[in-house]
Amino acid sequence: SKPGNYNEPASPTKTESVPTAEFKLVVADSKADLRLRIEQLLLRRDSVGADDWAALGDAGRALLVELLDDQAIRSHQALFHRLIAMLGHLSVKRSVAPLAALLAADSETNLTKAYTATALGYIGGPSAQEALAGALGAKDDMVRCQVAKALGKMDSAAVIPHLRKLQQDKSVAVSQIAAEALERWEKKLDQRLGAKKAPARRAPRKKVLPAVERGSSRRGKST
């Protein structure tokens, strides 16, 4: 099947705009109120500030993980993917296990797996590395690209063998991402790891018209 377009949502920042309607989360708020607030944030088309997500507290983070199995959320693909992305941006450790299950599931779309791989890269840790390592042989190039990027984000030398394997990938894009990550590790460790140097990009060659076409072109200009 044709892969979808992977557009990773931007990370929330403190300088971005806040909701026009003020929302204050207090202890008395019910789980239903919390869910409504989360859905409002996920549905926002403009950027949401980090403070808005932080205001949800531990209860909100726990509910975000629960929503991965919510059929109403899953039926709305864009909402589901934004949920996955937010779990990554917020580095919700308890979401690693369900995200790993999504990445390994044959029933999930390649686009969902791409978002999941990226989220695991942001969260990091041994469990996330293990989940990403299990997807090195994913059939879809887009998924392997995101797996390579995710592993390249992690500050653990344990990812090096996985990056070396991805450097041999049949996809040029995947191979280059892995090679660039290995180059960064070579500089950090000050040792050779077998990173392939990316080929220099050649300037596009100027098209040369055949003699007959050059002649007709000159005649056309003189008329």
PDB file of C-alpha atoms in Angstrom:
ATOM      1  CA  SER A   1       0.000   0.000   0.000  1.00  0.00           C
ATOM      2  CA  LYS A   2       1.110   3.545  -0.686  1.00  0.00           C
ATOM      3  CA  PRO A   3       2.634   5.130   2.444  1.00  0.00           C
ATOM      4  CA  GLY A   4       0.944   8.183   3.854  1.00  0.00           C
ATOM      5  CA  ASN A   5       2.554  11.511   4.533  1.00  0.00           C
ATOM      6  CA  TYR A   6       4.339  11.709   7.859  1.00  0.00           C
ATOM      7  CA  ASN A   7       4.233  15.199   9.320  1.00  0.00           C
ATOM      8  CA  GLU A   8       5.473  15.247  12.871  1.00  0.00           C
ATOM      9  CA  PRO A   9       3.690  17.842  15.023  1.00  0.00           C
ATOM     10  CA  ALA A  10       5.907  20.570  16.398  1.00  0.00           C
ATOM     11  CA  SER A  11       6.962  20.262  20.009  1.00  0.00           C
ATOM     12  CA  PRO A  12       4.896  22.432  22.349  1.00  0.00           C
ATOM     13  CA  THR A  13       6.744  25.500  23.603  1.00  0.00           C
ATOM     14  CA  LYS A  14       6.178  27.908  26.450  1.00  0.00           C
ATOM     15  CA  THR A  15       6.136  30.909  24.131  1.00  0.00           C
ATOM     16  CA  GLU A  16       3.174  29.717  22.092  1.00  0.00           C
ATOM     17  CA  SER A  17      -0.333  31.044  22.553  1.00  0.00           C
ATOM     18  CA  VAL A  18      -2.575  29.774  25.325  1.00  0.00           C
ATOM     19  CA  PRO A  19      -6.274  28.902  24.980  1.00  0.00           C
ATOM     20  CA  THR A  20      -8.606  31.894  24.867  1.00  0.00           C
ATOM     21  CA  ALA A  21     -10.888  30.240  27.399  1.00  0.00           C
ATOM     22  CA  GLU A  22      -9.064  29.780  30.685  1.00  0.00           C
ATOM     23  CA  PHE A  23      -9.176  26.260  32.108  1.00  0.00           C
ATOM     24  CA  LYS A  24      -8.138  25.481  35.673  1.00  0.00           C
ATOM     25  CA  LEU A  25      -7.678  21.878  36.726  1.00  0.00           C
ATOM     26  CA  VAL A  26      -8.495  21.290  40.358  1.00  0.00           C
ATOM     27  CA  VAL A  27      -8.717  18.181  42.486  1.00  0.00           C
ATOM     28  CA  ALA A  28     -12.511  18.166  42.253  1.00  0.00           C
ATOM     29  CA  ASP A  29     -12.467  17.791  38.456  1.00  0.00           C
ATOM     30  CA  SER A  30     -13.778  14.441  37.312  1.00  0.00           C
ATOM     31  CA  LYS A  31     -12.125  12.054  34.867  1.00  0.00           C
ATOM     32  CA  ALA A  32     -14.747  13.053  32.310  1.00  0.00           C
ATOM     33  CA  ASP A  33     -13.760  16.723  32.693  1.00  0.00           C
ATOM     34  CA  LEU A  34     -10.111  15.805  32.275  1.00  0.00           C
ATOM     35  CA  ARG A  35     -10.826  13.780  29.169  1.00  0.00           C
ATOM     36  CA  LEU A  36     -12.802  16.651  27.671  1.00  0.00           C
ATOM     37  CA  ARG A  37      -9.883  18.998  28.263  1.00  0.00           C
ATOM     38  CA  ILE A  38      -7.440  16.568  26.672  1.00  0.00           C
ATOM     39  CA  GLU A  39      -9.651  16.201  23.616  1.00  0.00           C
ATOM     40  CA  GLN A  40      -9.899  19.989  23.326  1.00  0.00           C
ATOM     41  CA  LEU A  41      -6.113  20.280  23.361  1.00  0.00           C
ATOM     42  CA  LEU A  42      -5.694  17.476  20.810  1.00  0.00           C
ATOM     43  CA  LEU A  43      -8.259  19.044  18.482  1.00  0.00           C
ATOM     44  CA  ARG A  44      -6.683  22.484  18.577  1.00  0.00           C
ATOM     45  CA  ARG A  45      -5.402  23.392  15.121  1.00  0.00           C
ATOM     46  CA  ASP A  46      -3.011  26.006  16.442  1.00  0.00           C
ATOM     47  CA  SER A  47      -0.013  25.192  18.588  1.00  0.00           C
ATOM     48  CA  VAL A  48      -0.626  24.409  22.255  1.00  0.00           C
ATOM     49  CA  GLY A  49       1.801  25.676  24.874  1.00  0.00           C
ATOM     50  CA  ALA A  50       3.758  23.287  27.087  1.00  0.00           C
ATOM     51  CA  ASP A  51       2.178  24.854  30.159  1.00  0.00           C
ATOM     52  CA  ASP A  52      -1.263  23.751  28.991  1.00  0.00           C
ATOM     53  CA  TRP A  53      -0.147  20.129  28.878  1.00  0.00           C
ATOM     54  CA  ALA A  54       1.751  20.413  32.153  1.00  0.00           C
ATOM     55  CA  ALA A  55      -1.416  21.714  33.835  1.00  0.00           C
ATOM     56  CA  LEU A  56      -3.029  18.312  33.258  1.00  0.00           C
ATOM     57  CA  GLY A  57      -0.787  16.814  35.923  1.00  0.00           C
ATOM     58  CA  ASP A  58      -0.077  13.137  36.565  1.00  0.00           C
ATOM     59  CA  ALA A  59      -3.739  12.230  36.221  1.00  0.00           C
ATOM     60  CA  GLY A  60      -3.784  13.750  32.746  1.00  0.00           C
ATOM     61  CA  ARG A  61      -0.649  11.903  31.664  1.00  0.00           C
ATOM     62  CA  ALA A  62      -2.122   8.633  32.894  1.00  0.00           C
ATOM     63  CA  LEU A  63      -5.317   9.305  30.962  1.00  0.00           C
ATOM     64  CA  LEU A  64      -3.345  10.056  27.802  1.00  0.00           C
ATOM     65  CA  VAL A  65      -1.951   6.523  27.975  1.00  0.00           C
ATOM     66  CA  GLU A  66      -5.425   5.044  28.541  1.00  0.00           C
ATOM     67  CA  LEU A  67      -6.734   6.874  25.481  1.00  0.00           C
ATOM     68  CA  LEU A  68      -4.450   4.821  23.232  1.00  0.00           C
ATOM     69  CA  ASP A  69      -7.040   2.047  23.536  1.00  0.00           C
ATOM     70  CA  ASP A  70     -10.067   4.325  23.229  1.00  0.00           C
ATOM     71  CA  GLN A  71     -12.045   3.454  20.096  1.00  0.00           C
ATOM     72  CA  ALA A  72     -13.470   6.962  19.733  1.00  0.00           C
ATOM     73  CA  ILE A  73      -9.924   8.370  19.591  1.00  0.00           C
ATOM     74  CA  ARG A  74      -8.602   5.589  17.367  1.00  0.00           C
ATOM     75  CA  SER A  75     -11.432   6.110  14.853  1.00  0.00           C
ATOM     76  CA  HIS A  76     -10.170   9.674  14.289  1.00  0.00           C
ATOM     77  CA  GLN A  77      -6.742   9.044  12.726  1.00  0.00           C
ATOM     78  CA  ALA A  78      -5.429  12.596  13.009  1.00  0.00           C
ATOM     79  CA  LEU A  79      -6.463  12.758  16.666  1.00  0.00           C
ATOM     80  CA  PHE A  80      -4.925   9.348  17.374  1.00  0.00           C
ATOM     81  CA  HIS A  81      -1.625  10.339  15.788  1.00  0.00           C
ATOM     82  CA  ARG A  82      -1.523  13.618  17.701  1.00  0.00           C
ATOM     83  CA  LEU A  83      -2.100  11.673  20.918  1.00  0.00           C
ATOM     84  CA  ILE A  84       0.857   9.423  20.105  1.00  0.00           C
ATOM     85  CA  ALA A  85       3.012  12.458  19.284  1.00  0.00           C
ATOM     86  CA  MET A  86       2.121  14.188  22.552  1.00  0.00           C
ATOM     87  CA  LEU A  87       3.042  11.108  24.585  1.00  0.00           C
ATOM     88  CA  GLY A  88       6.459  11.365  22.964  1.00  0.00           C
ATOM     89  CA  HIS A  89       6.874  15.099  23.455  1.00  0.00           C
ATOM     90  CA  LEU A  90       5.841  14.771  27.098  1.00  0.00           C
ATOM     91  CA  SER A  91       8.176  11.737  27.543  1.00  0.00           C
ATOM     92  CA  VAL A  92       5.511   9.677  29.260  1.00  0.00           C
ATOM     93  CA  LYS A  93       7.500   6.602  30.339  1.00  0.00           C
ATOM     94  CA  ARG A  94       4.420   4.522  31.148  1.00  0.00           C
ATOM     95  CA  SER A  95       3.365   4.756  27.493  1.00  0.00           C
ATOM     96  CA  VAL A  96       6.379   2.798  26.191  1.00  0.00           C
ATOM     97  CA  ALA A  97       4.751  -0.631  26.544  1.00  0.00           C
ATOM     98  CA  PRO A  98       1.516   0.241  24.668  1.00  0.00           C
ATOM     99  CA  LEU A  99       3.474   2.185  22.050  1.00  0.00           C
ATOM    100  CA  ALA A 100       5.778  -0.803  21.545  1.00  0.00           C
ATOM    101  CA  ALA A 101       2.695  -2.943  20.984  1.00  0.00           C
ATOM    102  CA  LEU A 102       1.450  -0.513  18.321  1.00  0.00           C
ATOM    103  CA  LEU A 103       4.797  -0.574  16.545  1.00  0.00           C
ATOM    104  CA  ALA A 104       4.833  -4.379  16.455  1.00  0.00           C
ATOM    105  CA  ALA A 105       1.164  -4.875  15.488  1.00  0.00           C
ATOM    106  CA  ASP A 106       0.468  -6.047  11.936  1.00  0.00           C
ATOM    107  CA  SER A 107      -2.968  -4.435  12.112  1.00  0.00           C
ATOM    108  CA  GLU A 108      -1.638  -0.880  12.503  1.00  0.00           C
ATOM    109  CA  THR A 109      -1.042   1.374   9.508  1.00  0.00           C
ATOM    110  CA  ASN A 110       2.460   2.357   8.454  1.00  0.00           C
ATOM    111  CA  LEU A 111       1.652   5.979   9.254  1.00  0.00           C
ATOM    112  CA  THR A 112       0.658   5.055  12.816  1.00  0.00           C
ATOM    113  CA  LYS A 113       3.885   3.093  13.184  1.00  0.00           C
ATOM    114  CA  ALA A 114       5.904   6.070  11.935  1.00  0.00           C
ATOM    115  CA  TYR A 115       4.378   8.347  14.577  1.00  0.00           C
ATOM    116  CA  THR A 116       4.901   5.647  17.195  1.00  0.00           C
ATOM    117  CA  ALA A 117       8.584   5.207  16.345  1.00  0.00           C
ATOM    118  CA  THR A 118       9.137   8.948  16.641  1.00  0.00           C
ATOM    119  CA  ALA A 119       7.391   9.071  20.022  1.00  0.00           C
ATOM    120  CA  LEU A 120       9.556   6.232  21.332  1.00  0.00           C
ATOM    121  CA  GLY A 121      12.638   8.133  20.184  1.00  0.00           C
ATOM    122  CA  TYR A 122      11.653  11.146  22.272  1.00  0.00           C
ATOM    123  CA  ILE A 123      10.882   9.028  25.334  1.00  0.00           C
ATOM    124  CA  GLY A 124      14.090   6.989  25.139  1.00  0.00           C
ATOM    125  CA  GLY A 125      15.294   4.353  27.567  1.00  0.00           C
ATOM    126  CA  PRO A 126      16.140   0.641  27.207  1.00  0.00           C
ATOM    127  CA  SER A 127      12.527  -0.454  26.660  1.00  0.00           C
ATOM    128  CA  ALA A 128      12.010   2.083  23.873  1.00  0.00           C
ATOM    129  CA  GLN A 129      15.301   1.006  22.264  1.00  0.00           C
ATOM    130  CA  GLU A 130      14.200  -2.616  22.352  1.00  0.00           C
ATOM    131  CA  ALA A 131      10.878  -1.753  20.709  1.00  0.00           C
ATOM    132  CA  LEU A 132      12.609   0.211  17.944  1.00  0.00           C
ATOM    133  CA  ALA A 133      15.155  -2.559  17.403  1.00  0.00           C
ATOM    134  CA  GLY A 134      12.268  -4.915  16.755  1.00  0.00           C
ATOM    135  CA  ALA A 135      11.147  -2.696  13.862  1.00  0.00           C
ATOM    136  CA  LEU A 136      14.480  -2.585  11.995  1.00  0.00           C
ATOM    137  CA  GLY A 137      13.061  -4.971   9.424  1.00  0.00           C
ATOM    138  CA  ALA A 138       9.747  -3.163   8.887  1.00  0.00           C
ATOM    139  CA  LYS A 139       8.593  -3.523   5.282  1.00  0.00           C
ATOM    140  CA  ASP A 140       7.747   0.150   4.816  1.00  0.00           C
ATOM    141  CA  ASP A 141      10.586   2.602   4.080  1.00  0.00           C
ATOM    142  CA  MET A 142       8.849   5.440   5.916  1.00  0.00           C
ATOM    143  CA  VAL A 143       8.636   3.382   9.108  1.00  0.00           C
ATOM    144  CA  ARG A 144      12.317   2.409   8.925  1.00  0.00           C
ATOM    145  CA  CYS A 145      13.224   6.069   8.334  1.00  0.00           C
ATOM    146  CA  GLN A 146      11.487   7.079  11.526  1.00  0.00           C
ATOM    147  CA  VAL A 147      13.034   4.155  13.407  1.00  0.00           C
ATOM    148  CA  ALA A 148      16.478   5.318  12.256  1.00  0.00           C
ATOM    149  CA  LYS A 149      15.751   8.907  13.305  1.00  0.00           C
ATOM    150  CA  ALA A 150      14.405   7.766  16.667  1.00  0.00           C
ATOM    151  CA  LEU A 151      17.454   5.631  17.406  1.00  0.00           C
ATOM    152  CA  GLY A 152      19.670   8.521  16.305  1.00  0.00           C
ATOM    153  CA  LYS A 153      18.055  10.772  18.943  1.00  0.00           C
ATOM    154  CA  MET A 154      18.923   8.441  21.810  1.00  0.00           C
ATOM    155  CA  ASP A 155      21.941   9.185  23.970  1.00  0.00           C
ATOM    156  CA  SER A 156      22.954   5.550  24.505  1.00  0.00           C
ATOM    157  CA  ALA A 157      25.785   3.687  22.829  1.00  0.00           C
ATOM    158  CA  ALA A 158      23.521   0.631  22.796  1.00  0.00           C
ATOM    159  CA  VAL A 159      21.895   2.009  19.623  1.00  0.00           C
ATOM    160  CA  ILE A 160      25.134   1.829  17.609  1.00  0.00           C
ATOM    161  CA  PRO A 161      24.730  -1.813  16.436  1.00  0.00           C
ATOM    162  CA  HIS A 162      21.186  -1.004  15.266  1.00  0.00           C
ATOM    163  CA  LEU A 163      22.363   2.073  13.381  1.00  0.00           C
ATOM    164  CA  ARG A 164      25.122   0.058  11.706  1.00  0.00           C
ATOM    165  CA  LYS A 165      22.507  -2.413  10.506  1.00  0.00           C
ATOM    166  CA  LEU A 166      20.249   0.359   9.223  1.00  0.00           C
ATOM    167  CA  GLN A 167      23.221   1.859   7.388  1.00  0.00           C
ATOM    168  CA  GLN A 168      23.075  -1.214   5.142  1.00  0.00           C
ATOM    169  CA  ASP A 169      19.367  -0.662   4.406  1.00  0.00           C
ATOM    170  CA  LYS A 170      18.178  -0.924   0.809  1.00  0.00           C
ATOM    171  CA  SER A 171      16.552   2.504   1.122  1.00  0.00           C
ATOM    172  CA  VAL A 172      19.018   5.321   0.456  1.00  0.00           C
ATOM    173  CA  ALA A 173      17.091   7.610   2.824  1.00  0.00           C
ATOM    174  CA  VAL A 174      17.230   5.115   5.697  1.00  0.00           C
ATOM    175  CA  SER A 175      20.898   4.361   5.077  1.00  0.00           C
ATOM    176  CA  GLN A 176      21.832   8.062   5.054  1.00  0.00           C
ATOM    177  CA  ILE A 177      19.939   8.815   8.283  1.00  0.00           C
ATOM    178  CA  ALA A 178      21.729   5.959  10.033  1.00  0.00           C
ATOM    179  CA  ALA A 179      25.116   6.995   8.611  1.00  0.00           C
ATOM    180  CA  GLU A 180      24.683  10.559   9.842  1.00  0.00           C
ATOM    181  CA  ALA A 181      23.790   9.296  13.317  1.00  0.00           C
ATOM    182  CA  LEU A 182      26.865   7.068  13.317  1.00  0.00           C
ATOM    183  CA  GLU A 183      29.045  10.029  12.324  1.00  0.00           C
ATOM    184  CA  ARG A 184      27.787  11.894  15.380  1.00  0.00           C
ATOM    185  CA  TRP A 185      28.694   8.923  17.565  1.00  0.00           C
ATOM    186  CA  GLU A 186      32.164   8.758  15.969  1.00  0.00           C
ATOM    187  CA  LYS A 187      32.769  12.382  16.953  1.00  0.00           C
ATOM    188  CA  LYS A 188      31.404  11.822  20.436  1.00  0.00           C
ATOM    189  CA  LEU A 189      33.429   8.672  21.110  1.00  0.00           C
ATOM    190  CA  ASP A 190      36.411   9.762  19.009  1.00  0.00           C
ATOM    191  CA  GLN A 191      36.609   6.418  17.251  1.00  0.00           C
ATOM    192  CA  ARG A 192      35.723   4.932  13.905  1.00  0.00           C
ATOM    193  CA  LEU A 193      32.424   3.048  13.745  1.00  0.00           C
ATOM    194  CA  GLY A 194      32.292   2.450  10.018  1.00  0.00           C
ATOM    195  CA  ALA A 195      29.977   5.340   9.180  1.00  0.00           C
ATOM    196  CA  LYS A 196      29.587   5.824   5.440  1.00  0.00           C
ATOM    197  CA  LYS A 197      30.229   9.297   4.186  1.00  0.00           C
ATOM    198  CA  ALA A 198      27.238  10.775   2.385  1.00  0.00           C
ATOM    199  CA  PRO A 199      28.025  11.316  -1.318  1.00  0.00           C
ATOM    200  CA  ALA A 200      28.549  14.936  -2.315  1.00  0.00           C
ATOM    201  CA  ARG A 201      25.621  16.362  -4.226  1.00  0.00           C
ATOM    202  CA  ARG A 202      26.424  17.180  -7.828  1.00  0.00           C
ATOM    203  CA  ALA A 203      25.203  20.361  -9.445  1.00  0.00           C
ATOM    204  CA  PRO A 204      22.498  19.654 -12.030  1.00  0.00           C
ATOM    205  CA  ARG A 205      23.952  19.279 -15.502  1.00  0.00           C
ATOM    206  CA  LYS A 206      22.962  21.878 -18.055  1.00  0.00           C
ATOM    207  CA  LYS A 207      20.827  20.362 -20.755  1.00  0.00           C
ATOM    208  CA  VAL A 208      22.546  20.408 -24.151  1.00  0.00           C
ATOM    209  CA  LEU A 209      20.222  20.387 -27.145  1.00  0.00           C
ATOM    210  CA  PRO A 210      21.082  18.292 -30.207  1.00  0.00           C
ATOM    211  CA  ALA A 211      22.445  20.262 -33.161  1.00  0.00           C
ATOM    212  CA  VAL A 212      19.141  20.136 -35.051  1.00  0.00           C
ATOM    213  CA  GLU A 213      17.216  21.508 -32.058  1.00  0.00           C
ATOM    214  CA  ARG A 214      19.834  24.228 -31.450  1.00  0.00           C
ATOM    215  CA  GLY A 215      19.422  25.386 -35.010  1.00  0.00           C
ATOM    216  CA  SER A 216      15.659  25.497 -34.831  1.00  0.00           C
ATOM    217  CA  SER A 217      15.880  27.355 -31.530  1.00  0.00           C
ATOM    218  CA  ARG A 218      18.089  30.087 -33.061  1.00  0.00           C
ATOM    219  CA  ARG A 219      15.738  30.458 -36.048  1.00  0.00           C
ATOM    220  CA  GLY A 220      12.805  30.808 -33.697  1.00  0.00           C
ATOM    221  CA  LYS A 221      14.507  33.687 -31.835  1.00  0.00           C
ATOM    222  CA  SER A 222      15.359  35.553 -35.041  1.00  0.00           C
ATOM    223  CA  THR A 223      11.747  35.625 -36.240  1.00  0.00           C
TER     224      THR A 223
END
